[in-house]
CSV table of C-alpha atoms in Angstrom, one decimal:
chain,number,residue,atom,x,y,z
A,1,MET,CA,85.2,207.9,277.7
A,2,LEU,CA,82.7,204.6,278.3
A,3,GLU,CA,85.2,202.3,278.7
A,4,THR,CA,87.7,204.0,280.9
A,5,GLU,CA,84.8,204.9,282.9
A,6,PHE,CA,83.3,201.8,283.4
A,7,ASN,CA,86.6,199.6,283.1
A,8,VAL,CA,85.1,197.5,280.7
A,9,GLY,CA,88.2,195.7,279.4
A,10,ALA,CA,89.2,194.4,283.1
A,11,PRO,CA,86.3,192.7,284.4
A,12,ALA,CA,85.2,191.3,280.9
A,13,THR,CA,89.0,189.9,280.6
A,14,ALA,CA,88.8,188.6,284.2
A,15,TRP,CA,85.6,187.1,283.3
A,16,ARG,CA,87.2,185.2,280.2
A,17,GLU,CA,90.2,184.4,282.0
A,18,ALA,CA,88.4,182.5,285.0
A,19,ALA,CA,86.3,180.9,282.2
A,20,PRO,CA,87.1,177.2,281.4
A,21,PRO,CA,88.2,176.3,277.9
A,22,GLU,CA,84.9,174.7,277.1
A,23,ALA,CA,83.2,177.9,276.4
A,24,LEU,CA,80.3,176.9,274.7
A,25,LEU,CA,79.3,179.8,272.7
A,26,GLN,CA,81.6,183.2,272.2
A,27,ALA,CA,81.1,186.7,270.6
A,28,ARG,CA,84.2,188.0,269.3
A,29,GLY,CA,84.1,191.9,268.3
A,30,LEU,CA,80.4,192.0,267.7
A,31,CYS,CA,79.2,195.1,266.3
A,32,PHE,CA,75.2,195.2,264.9
A,33,ASP,CA,74.3,198.5,263.0
A,34,GLY,CA,70.8,199.5,262.3
A,35,GLY,CA,69.0,202.4,260.8
A,36,GLY,CA,72.6,204.2,260.5
A,37,LYS,CA,73.1,203.7,264.3
A,38,ARG,CA,75.7,201.2,265.5
A,39,LEU,CA,73.2,199.1,268.1
A,40,ILE,CA,76.0,196.4,269.2
A,41,ASP,CA,79.2,197.4,269.7
A,42,GLY,CA,82.2,195.3,269.8
A,43,ILE,CA,81.0,192.8,272.3
A,44,ASP,CA,83.8,189.9,273.6
A,45,ILE,CA,81.7,187.5,275.6
A,46,ASP,CA,81.6,183.8,276.6
A,47,ILE,CA,78.9,182.2,277.4
A,48,ARG,CA,80.3,179.1,279.5
A,49,SER,CA,78.9,175.2,278.9
A,50,GLY,CA,76.1,174.2,281.4
A,51,ARG,CA,75.7,177.7,283.3
A,52,ARG,CA,72.7,180.2,283.6
A,53,THR,CA,74.2,183.4,282.3
A,54,ILE,CA,71.7,186.5,282.7
A,55,VAL,CA,71.7,189.5,279.8
A,56,MET,CA,70.9,192.6,281.6
A,57,GLY,CA,70.3,195.8,281.0
A,58,ALA,CA,67.8,198.8,280.5
A,59,ASN,CA,65.3,198.9,277.8
A,60,GLY,CA,67.1,199.3,274.3
A,61,THR,CA,70.2,198.6,275.6
A,62,GLY,CA,70.6,195.6,272.9
A,63,LYS,CA,70.1,192.6,275.1
A,64,SER,CA,67.3,191.0,272.6
A,65,LEU,CA,69.9,191.8,269.8
A,66,LEU,CA,72.8,190.5,271.5
A,67,LEU,CA,70.4,186.8,271.9
A,68,ARG,CA,69.4,187.3,268.3
A,69,LEU,CA,72.9,187.2,267.2
A,70,LEU,CA,74.3,184.8,269.6
A,71,HIS,CA,71.6,182.2,268.0
A,72,GLY,CA,72.2,183.1,264.4
A,73,LEU,CA,68.8,185.0,263.8
A,74,ILE,CA,71.1,187.9,262.2
A,75,ARG,CA,74.0,188.5,260.8
A,76,PRO,CA,76.5,190.6,263.0
A,77,THR,CA,77.5,193.8,260.6
A,78,LYS,CA,81.2,192.9,262.0
A,79,GLY,CA,82.5,190.3,264.2
A,80,GLU,CA,81.6,186.6,264.7
A,81,VAL,CA,80.0,184.4,267.0
A,82,LEU,CA,81.6,180.9,267.7
A,83,TRP,CA,80.0,178.0,268.8
A,84,ARG,CA,82.2,175.3,270.6
A,85,GLY,CA,85.0,177.2,269.0
A,86,ARG,CA,83.7,177.2,265.8
A,87,PRO,CA,82.0,179.9,263.7
A,88,LEU,CA,78.2,179.1,264.4
A,89,ASP,CA,76.8,177.5,261.8
A,90,ARG,CA,73.6,175.8,260.6
A,91,ARG,CA,74.8,172.5,263.3
A,92,GLY,CA,75.5,175.0,265.8
A,93,ARG,CA,72.0,176.5,265.5
A,94,HIS,CA,70.3,173.0,265.3
A,95,ALA,CA,71.7,172.9,268.8
A,96,GLN,CA,69.9,175.8,270.3
A,97,ALA,CA,66.5,177.0,270.8
A,98,MET,CA,64.8,180.5,271.8
A,99,VAL,CA,62.0,181.5,273.1
A,100,PHE,CA,60.7,185.0,272.5
A,101,GLN,CA,59.0,187.6,274.7
A,102,ARG,CA,56.1,187.4,273.0
A,103,PRO,CA,55.6,183.6,272.3
A,104,VAL,CA,54.9,182.7,268.7
A,105,MET,CA,51.9,180.4,268.6
A,106,LEU,CA,51.1,178.3,265.7
A,107,ARG,CA,47.3,178.4,264.4
A,108,ARG,CA,47.3,174.9,265.8
A,109,SER,CA,46.4,172.9,269.0
A,110,VAL,CA,48.8,172.8,271.5
A,111,LEU,CA,50.1,169.3,270.7
A,112,ALA,CA,50.1,170.4,267.2
A,113,ASN,CA,52.5,173.2,268.3
A,114,LEU,CA,54.8,170.6,269.6
A,115,ARG,CA,54.6,168.3,267.1
A,116,PHE,CA,55.9,170.9,264.4
A,117,ALA,CA,58.8,172.1,266.0
A,118,LEU,CA,59.6,168.1,266.7
A,119,ALA,CA,58.9,167.1,263.0
A,120,VAL,CA,60.9,170.0,261.5
A,121,ARG,CA,63.7,169.3,263.8
A,122,GLY,CA,63.6,165.6,262.7
A,123,PHE,CA,62.2,164.0,265.2
A,124,THR,CA,59.7,160.8,264.0
A,125,GLY,CA,57.8,158.0,265.4
A,126,SER,CA,57.7,156.7,268.7
A,127,GLU,CA,60.5,159.3,270.2
A,128,ARG,CA,58.6,162.0,269.3
A,129,SER,CA,55.7,160.8,270.9
A,130,VAL,CA,57.3,160.3,273.7
A,131,ARG,CA,58.9,163.6,273.7
A,132,GLU,CA,55.5,165.3,273.1
A,133,ALA,CA,54.2,163.8,276.2
A,134,LYS,CA,57.4,164.3,278.0
A,135,ALA,CA,56.7,168.4,277.1
A,136,MET,CA,53.3,168.5,278.1
A,137,GLU,CA,53.8,166.9,281.5
A,138,ARG,CA,56.6,169.0,282.2
A,139,ALA,CA,54.6,172.0,281.1
A,140,ARG,CA,51.5,170.9,283.1
A,141,LEU,CA,49.3,171.3,279.8
A,142,ASP,CA,48.3,167.7,280.0
A,143,GLY,CA,44.4,168.8,280.1
A,144,LEU,CA,44.9,171.0,277.0
A,145,ALA,CA,46.3,169.1,274.3
A,146,THR,CA,43.6,169.6,271.7
A,147,ARG,CA,43.0,173.5,272.9
A,148,PRO,CA,43.9,176.0,270.5
A,149,ALA,CA,47.3,177.2,271.6
A,150,ARG,CA,45.9,180.6,271.0
A,151,VAL,CA,43.4,180.7,273.6
A,152,LEU,CA,45.7,179.8,276.5
A,153,SER,CA,46.4,182.1,278.7
A,154,ALA,CA,50.0,184.0,278.6
A,155,GLY,CA,51.5,182.4,281.2
A,156,GLU,CA,50.0,178.7,279.6
A,157,GLN,CA,51.2,180.2,276.1
A,158,GLN,CA,54.5,181.0,277.5
A,159,ARG,CA,55.2,177.5,279.1
A,160,LEU,CA,54.3,175.5,275.9
A,161,ALA,CA,57.2,178.2,274.2
A,162,VAL,CA,59.6,177.1,276.8
A,163,ALA,CA,58.7,173.0,277.1
A,164,ARG,CA,58.3,173.5,272.9
A,165,ALA,CA,61.7,174.7,273.0
A,166,LEU,CA,63.1,171.8,275.1
A,167,ALA,CA,61.6,169.4,273.4
A,168,CYS,CA,64.0,170.1,270.7
A,169,ALA,CA,66.7,168.8,273.3
A,170,PRO,CA,69.0,171.9,272.6
A,171,ARG,CA,72.2,172.3,274.1
A,172,ALA,CA,71.9,176.0,274.5
A,173,LEU,CA,68.3,177.9,275.4
A,174,PHE,CA,68.0,181.2,274.6
A,175,LEU,CA,65.4,183.1,276.8
A,176,ASP,CA,64.4,187.1,275.6
A,177,GLU,CA,62.3,188.4,278.6
A,178,PRO,CA,60.5,185.1,279.1
A,179,THR,CA,58.3,186.6,281.9
A,180,ALA,CA,58.0,190.5,280.9
A,181,SER,CA,54.5,189.7,280.6
A,182,LEU,CA,53.5,187.2,283.3
A,183,ASP,CA,52.3,187.7,286.8
A,184,PRO,CA,54.1,186.2,290.1
A,185,VAL,CA,52.7,182.4,289.6
A,186,SER,CA,53.3,182.5,285.7
A,187,THR,CA,56.3,183.8,286.1
A,188,HIS,CA,57.7,181.2,289.1
A,189,ALA,CA,56.2,178.2,286.5
A,190,VAL,CA,58.4,179.7,283.8
A,191,GLU,CA,61.3,179.9,286.0
A,192,GLN,CA,60.5,176.2,287.3
A,193,LEU,CA,60.8,174.7,283.9
A,194,ILE,CA,64.2,177.2,283.1
A,195,ARG,CA,65.6,175.4,286.6
A,196,GLU,CA,64.3,171.4,285.2
A,197,ALA,CA,66.4,172.6,282.1
A,198,HIS,CA,69.3,173.8,283.5
A,199,ALA,CA,69.5,170.7,285.8
A,200,ASP,CA,69.2,168.5,282.5
A,201,GLY,CA,72.6,170.2,281.6
A,202,VAL,CA,71.0,173.0,279.3
A,203,THR,CA,73.1,176.1,278.9
A,204,ILE,CA,70.6,179.1,279.6
A,205,VAL,CA,71.1,182.4,278.3
A,206,LEU,CA,68.3,184.7,279.5
A,207,ALA,CA,67.4,188.2,278.8
A,208,THR,CA,65.5,190.2,281.8
A,209,HIS,CA,65.6,193.3,283.7
A,210,ASP,CA,64.4,191.8,286.5
A,211,ALA,CA,66.9,192.1,289.5
A,212,GLY,CA,65.1,189.4,291.2
A,213,GLN,CA,65.1,186.9,288.7
A,214,ALA,CA,68.6,187.3,287.7
A,215,ARG,CA,69.4,186.5,291.8
A,216,ARG,CA,67.2,183.5,291.4
A,217,LEU,CA,68.4,182.1,287.9
A,218,GLY,CA,71.8,183.4,287.5
A,219,ASP,CA,75.1,181.9,287.6
A,220,ASP,CA,77.0,184.7,285.4
A,221,LEU,CA,75.7,187.8,284.4
A,222,ILE,CA,76.5,190.3,281.4
A,223,PHE,CA,75.2,193.6,282.1
A,224,MET,CA,74.9,196.0,279.1
A,225,HIS,CA,74.5,200.0,278.3
A,226,ALA,CA,74.0,201.2,274.8
A,227,GLY,CA,74.5,198.5,272.8
A,228,ARG,CA,78.1,197.5,274.7
A,229,VAL,CA,79.0,195.1,277.7
A,230,VAL,CA,79.7,197.3,280.3
A,231,GLU,CA,80.4,194.8,283.3
A,232,THR,CA,80.8,191.0,283.6
A,233,GLY,CA,81.0,188.4,286.5
A,234,CYS,CA,79.3,186.0,289.0
A,235,ALA,CA,75.6,187.4,288.8
A,236,SER,CA,75.6,187.4,293.0
A,237,HIS,CA,79.0,189.5,293.0
A,238,VAL,CA,77.6,191.8,289.8
A,239,LEU,CA,74.4,192.4,291.7
A,240,ASN,CA,75.8,193.1,295.1
A,241,THR,CA,78.8,194.8,294.0
A,242,PRO,CA,78.3,196.6,291.0
A,243,ARG,CA,81.4,198.2,289.6
A,244,SER,CA,80.1,200.0,286.4
A,245,GLU,CA,78.0,203.2,287.0
A,246,ALA,CA,75.6,201.9,284.8
A,247,ALA,CA,75.0,198.9,286.6
A,248,ARG,CA,74.9,200.5,289.6
A,249,ALA,CA,72.2,203.2,288.8
A,250,TRP,CA,70.3,200.7,287.2
A,251,LEU,CA,70.0,198.7,290.7
A,252,GLU,CA,69.4,201.8,292.6
A,253,GLY,CA,66.3,202.8,290.4
A,254,ARG,CA,68.4,206.0,289.0
A,255,LEU,CA,68.3,207.1,285.4
A,256,TYR,CA,71.6,206.8,283.9
A,257,LEU,CA,72.6,208.6,280.6
A,258,ASP,CA,76.0,209.1,279.6
A,259,SER,CA,77.3,211.2,276.7
A,260,SER,CA,77.9,208.1,274.4
A,261,SER,CA,74.5,206.7,274.5
B,1,MET,CA,8.2,198.8,238.1
B,2,GLY,CA,5.1,197.0,237.5
B,3,SER,CA,7.2,195.0,234.3
B,4,PHE,CA,10.0,194.5,236.8
B,5,MET,CA,8.1,193.0,239.0
B,6,GLY,CA,6.2,191.0,236.6
B,7,SER,CA,9.4,189.9,235.4
B,8,LEU,CA,10.2,188.7,238.7
B,9,GLY,CA,7.3,186.7,239.0
B,10,GLU,CA,7.5,184.9,235.6
B,11,ALA,CA,11.3,184.3,236.7
B,12,ALA,CA,10.0,182.6,239.8
B,13,GLY,CA,7.6,180.7,237.9
B,14,LEU,CA,10.5,179.3,235.8
B,15,ILE,CA,12.8,178.5,238.9
B,16,MET,CA,9.8,176.7,240.6
B,17,ALA,CA,8.9,174.8,237.4
B,18,LEU,CA,12.9,173.3,237.2
B,19,ASP,CA,12.6,174.7,233.5
B,20,ALA,CA,15.2,172.3,231.9
B,21,ASP,CA,16.9,174.4,230.1
B,22,LEU,CA,17.5,176.9,233.0
B,23,LEU,CA,18.7,173.8,235.0
B,24,GLU,CA,21.5,173.1,232.4
B,25,ILE,CA,22.6,176.4,232.2
B,26,ILE,CA,23.0,176.5,236.1
B,27,GLY,CA,24.4,173.5,236.1
B,28,LEU,CA,27.3,174.2,233.4
B,29,SER,CA,27.8,177.5,234.6
B,30,LEU,CA,28.8,175.8,238.2
B,31,ARG,CA,31.0,173.5,236.6
B,32,VAL,CA,32.7,175.4,234.9
B,33,THR,CA,32.8,178.2,237.6
B,34,LEU,CA,33.9,175.4,240.3
B,35,THR,CA,36.5,174.0,238.2
B,36,ALA,CA,38.4,177.2,237.5
B,37,VAL,CA,38.3,178.1,241.1
B,38,ALA,CA,39.6,175.0,242.0
B,39,ALA,CA,42.7,175.2,239.4
B,40,ALA,CA,43.2,178.4,240.3
B,41,CYS,CA,43.5,177.7,244.0
B,42,LEU,CA,45.8,174.5,243.0
B,43,ILE,CA,48.3,177.4,241.2
B,44,GLY,CA,47.6,180.6,243.0
B,45,LEU,CA,47.9,179.6,246.7
B,46,PRO,CA,51.0,178.1,246.9
B,47,LEU,CA,52.0,180.8,244.3
B,48,GLY,CA,51.3,183.1,246.5
B,49,ALA,CA,52.5,181.6,249.9
B,50,VAL,CA,56.0,181.2,247.8
B,51,VAL,CA,56.1,185.1,246.9
B,52,GLY,CA,54.5,186.1,250.5
B,53,ALA,CA,57.0,183.8,252.6
B,54,LEU,CA,60.0,183.2,250.9
B,55,ARG,CA,63.0,185.8,250.1
B,56,PHE,CA,64.6,185.3,246.8
B,57,PRO,CA,65.7,187.8,243.8
B,58,GLY,CA,62.8,189.7,242.3
B,59,ARG,CA,60.3,188.9,244.9
B,60,SER,CA,59.0,192.5,244.9
B,61,LEU,CA,58.4,192.2,241.2
B,62,ALA,CA,56.5,189.3,241.8
B,63,GLY,CA,54.0,190.5,244.4
B,64,LEU,CA,53.8,193.8,241.9
B,65,VAL,CA,53.1,191.8,238.9
B,66,LEU,CA,50.5,189.7,240.5
B,67,ASN,CA,48.6,192.5,242.2
B,68,ALA,CA,48.8,194.2,238.4
B,69,LEU,CA,47.5,190.9,237.2
B,70,MET,CA,44.3,191.0,239.2
B,71,GLY,CA,43.0,193.7,237.2
B,72,LEU,CA,43.0,191.9,234.0
B,73,PRO,CA,40.6,192.8,231.5
B,74,PRO,CA,38.5,189.3,230.7
B,75,VAL,CA,38.1,190.4,227.1
B,76,VAL,CA,41.8,190.5,226.5
B,77,VAL,CA,42.2,187.4,228.4
B,78,GLY,CA,39.4,185.8,226.1
B,79,LEU,CA,40.8,187.2,223.0
B,80,MET,CA,44.2,186.0,224.0
B,81,VAL,CA,42.9,182.2,224.6
B,82,TYR,CA,40.9,182.5,221.5
B,83,MET,CA,44.4,183.1,219.7
B,84,MET,CA,46.0,180.1,221.6
B,85,LEU,CA,43.1,177.8,221.0
B,86,SER,CA,41.9,178.7,217.8
B,87,ALA,CA,42.7,176.6,214.3
B,88,THR,CA,45.8,178.9,213.6
B,89,GLY,CA,47.0,179.0,217.4
B,90,PRO,CA,49.5,176.5,219.1
B,91,LEU,CA,46.8,174.7,220.6
B,92,GLY,CA,44.5,174.4,217.9
B,93,PRO,CA,45.1,171.0,217.3
B,94,LEU,CA,43.7,169.8,220.6
B,95,GLY,CA,40.2,171.2,219.4
B,96,LEU,CA,39.2,173.1,222.8
B,97,LEU,CA,37.7,176.5,221.5
B,98,TYR,CA,34.2,176.7,221.8
B,99,THR,CA,34.2,173.9,224.6
B,100,PRO,CA,33.7,174.4,228.5
B,101,THR,CA,37.1,173.5,228.8
B,102,ALA,CA,38.5,176.8,226.8
B,103,MET,CA,36.0,178.6,229.4
B,104,ILE,CA,37.3,176.8,232.4
B,105,ILE,CA,41.0,177.8,231.0
B,106,ALA,CA,40.0,181.3,230.6
B,107,GLN,CA,38.6,181.5,233.9
B,108,THR,CA,41.4,180.0,235.5
B,109,ILE,CA,43.9,182.5,234.2
B,110,LEU,CA,41.6,185.5,235.3
B,111,VAL,CA,41.0,183.9,238.9
B,112,THR,CA,44.6,182.5,239.3
B,113,PRO,CA,46.4,186.0,239.8
B,114,ILE,CA,43.5,187.2,242.2
B,115,VAL,CA,44.1,184.0,244.5
B,116,ALA,CA,48.1,184.4,244.2
B,117,ALA,CA,47.8,187.9,245.1
B,118,LEU,CA,45.7,187.9,247.9
B,119,THR,CA,47.2,184.4,249.4
B,120,ARG,CA,50.2,186.5,249.4
B,121,GLN,CA,49.2,189.3,251.6
B,122,VAL,CA,47.5,186.8,253.7
B,123,VAL,CA,50.6,184.7,254.2
B,124,GLU,CA,53.0,187.6,254.4
B,125,ASP,CA,51.0,188.5,257.2
B,126,LEU,CA,50.9,185.2,259.0
B,127,HIS,CA,54.6,185.1,258.5
B,128,THR,CA,55.5,188.7,260.1
B,129,ASP,CA,54.4,186.8,263.3
B,130,TYR,CA,56.2,183.3,262.8
B,131,ALA,CA,59.2,184.5,260.9
B,132,GLU,CA,61.7,184.3,263.7
B,133,GLN,CA,59.9,181.2,265.2
B,134,PHE,CA,60.9,179.5,262.0
B,135,ALA,CA,64.3,181.0,261.9
B,136,SER,CA,65.0,179.7,265.1
B,137,LEU,CA,63.8,176.5,264.4
B,138,GLU,CA,65.4,176.4,260.9
B,139,VAL,CA,62.0,175.4,259.2
B,140,ARG,CA,62.9,175.3,255.6
B,141,PRO,CA,61.3,176.7,252.8
B,142,PHE,CA,59.1,174.1,251.7
B,143,ASP,CA,58.0,173.3,255.0
B,144,ARG,CA,57.2,176.9,255.9
B,145,VAL,CA,55.2,177.3,252.9
B,146,VAL,CA,53.3,174.5,253.4
B,147,ALA,CA,52.9,175.4,257.5
B,148,LEU,CA,51.9,178.9,256.3
B,149,LEU,CA,49.3,177.9,254.0
B,150,TRP,CA,47.5,175.3,256.7
B,151,ASP,CA,47.6,177.8,259.4
B,152,ALA,CA,45.9,180.5,256.9
B,153,ARG,CA,43.6,178.0,255.6
B,154,LEU,CA,40.4,179.6,256.9
B,155,SER,CA,41.5,183.3,255.9
B,156,LEU,CA,42.0,182.0,252.5
B,157,LEU,CA,38.8,179.9,252.4
B,158,THR,CA,37.7,183.9,251.8
B,159,VAL,CA,40.5,184.1,249.2
B,160,ALA,CA,39.0,181.6,247.1
B,161,LEU,CA,35.4,183.0,247.7
B,162,ALA,CA,36.8,186.2,246.0
B,163,GLY,CA,38.1,184.1,243.2
B,164,PHE,CA,34.4,182.3,243.2
B,165,GLY,CA,33.1,185.8,242.9
B,166,ARG,CA,35.0,186.8,239.9
B,167,ALA,CA,34.6,183.7,237.9
B,168,VAL,CA,30.6,183.3,238.7
B,169,ALA,CA,30.0,186.8,237.2
B,170,GLU,CA,32.3,186.5,234.5
B,171,VAL,CA,31.1,187.2,231.0
B,172,GLY,CA,33.5,188.6,228.3
B,173,ALA,CA,36.3,186.0,228.2
B,174,VAL,CA,33.6,183.1,228.2
B,175,ILE,CA,31.7,184.6,225.6
B,176,ILE,CA,34.8,184.8,223.1
B,177,VAL,CA,36.2,181.3,224.0
B,178,GLY,CA,33.0,179.6,224.5
B,179,GLY,CA,30.9,181.5,221.6
B,180,ASN,CA,27.4,181.2,224.1
B,181,ILE,CA,26.6,177.6,221.9
B,182,ASN,CA,23.1,176.3,223.1
B,183,HIS,CA,23.5,173.3,224.9
B,184,VAL,CA,27.0,173.5,224.5
B,185,THR,CA,28.8,176.4,226.2
B,186,ARG,CA,26.0,178.6,227.6
B,187,VAL,CA,26.3,179.8,230.7
B,188,MET,CA,24.3,181.8,233.3
B,189,THR,CA,26.0,185.2,232.3
B,190,THR,CA,26.3,184.7,228.9
B,191,THR,CA,22.4,183.9,228.8
B,192,ILE,CA,21.4,186.8,230.4
B,193,ALA,CA,23.7,189.1,227.8
B,194,LEU,CA,21.9,187.1,225.1
B,195,GLU,CA,18.3,187.0,226.5
B,196,THR,CA,18.5,190.8,227.4
B,197,SER,CA,19.1,191.7,223.8
B,198,LYS,CA,16.2,189.5,222.6
B,199,GLY,CA,14.2,191.0,224.9
B,200,ASN,CA,13.0,188.1,226.8
B,201,LEU,CA,13.7,189.6,230.5
B,202,GLU,CA,11.8,187.2,232.4
B,203,PHE,CA,14.3,184.2,231.4
B,204,ALA,CA,17.3,186.6,231.9
B,205,LEU,CA,15.7,188.1,235.1
B,206,ALA,CA,15.4,184.4,236.3
B,207,LEU,CA,18.9,183.6,235.7
B,208,GLY,CA,19.9,186.6,237.2
B,209,VAL,CA,18.0,185.3,240.4
B,210,VAL,CA,19.5,182.3,240.4
B,211,LEU,CA,22.8,183.7,240.4
B,212,LEU,CA,22.3,186.1,243.0
B,213,VAL,CA,20.9,183.2,245.5
B,214,ILE,CA,24.0,181.1,244.4
B,215,ALA,CA,26.5,183.6,245.1
B,216,LEU,CA,24.6,184.1,248.9
B,217,VAL,CA,24.5,180.4,249.2
B,218,VAL,CA,28.2,179.6,248.4
B,219,ASN,CA,29.3,182.6,250.7
B,220,GLY,CA,26.9,181.7,253.5
B,221,ALA,CA,27.8,178.3,253.2
B,222,VAL,CA,31.7,179.3,253.5
B,223,MET,CA,31.7,181.9,255.6
B,224,THR,CA,29.4,179.8,258.2
B,225,PHE,CA,32.0,177.2,257.9
B,226,ARG,CA,34.6,179.3,258.8
B,227,ALA,CA,33.2,180.6,261.7
B,228,SER,CA,32.9,177.4,263.3
B,229,ALA,CA,36.2,176.1,262.0
B,230,ALA,CA,37.8,179.7,263.6
B,231,ARG,CA,36.2,179.1,267.0
B,232,MET,CA,37.7,175.6,267.2
B,233,THR,CA,41.0,176.4,265.5
B,234,TYR,CA,42.1,180.1,266.5
B,235,ALA,CA,42.1,182.5,269.3
């Protein structure tokens, strides 16, 4: 019923057909079960290289789960994730980084947080120092290098989290609602970091339920409802003329329930 | 009450006079206890961190065993170590029975499960915070354990203190393997037991007071260090 109503197949297929062959990341028949329920249900998507892909939907629709599946943090119950056309493996995951909604700060200084990430990713010596300095400057945390990371403000912590992820030179960066608890100024600063990363060629996959942010940052958009992708396409197109009832209701601020959710 | 106060006064006199026997007993007690706690930390901290941070078959059982071993009866440990170190035991040729080393071995066996079990809990709680970040960064198991031990270092000071508390107050095991030999293996707790049985309450009480003061000083020093370090490192 959901598929007929939302016409899932058509837009998703059309988008895939429009996508260039160099799709960086692909999900094929992705399913994930938890607590006896299907939480992610047969997702087929392509994440195109060098693009900013927004994953949108209401709370509990599976945005964060999808990001974790794509990043390889959890294993799908069914289906697979392809990285540059091959099953996602350690090498593929090495080329990715993720920023979480609640930034995970080690109980160390700001600089030590950066240093740890770079060390485990194999950066040593002068290269590590250069990356540390660049990340501190990029995140505008220059004067806070020796401060305990956990005493930073929420905005500073999230900037550090993004800078830490980018310091490891990922090809793809996943961001799970990185500005959900930030004020507008901090949100702007984090968005600026995302723009800079994108300008450097990093593929961005951002989960958000902020339509304004999706407009500001999105090239492509994936709209989810009840663990399924109900609409995909160019971000501005989906946001301006949503085809699915779930996306339309969401953008109009209406409560949308359907029998399958 | 009057007798107690009198004994307390005489105890204070012994301490103030820096009685040679008293100092020898205090010195040996600290040597045995601190060495045992250090050894227990060397074994128990990484052991607890591995069980708390890594996933492997039998992990739950390992946690259960560590928790259960926290309640090891000292006299049973003393008896086991005695049998190992006695002339007919497998380690008899080492000639360690009735030496401070035997007491250190017994105390290490008693304290290690406490350190390991409490470390497991501290590390597991911290790992819950870090797990996704570690997975995202693909932190290797060894690096994971090291990072968690380092980041939990201030909480682990309290774990070491718990081990110290157990070791410094221990009497059952050390009296079995040490024999409470004067000028050789006599420590504060065994001396308190002996002097009390002899009716020499002043000396026993003096040692009791010293024991309490040592425990207070060590705890105070560690907690002060922990608080100031926490202000510099943690949120």
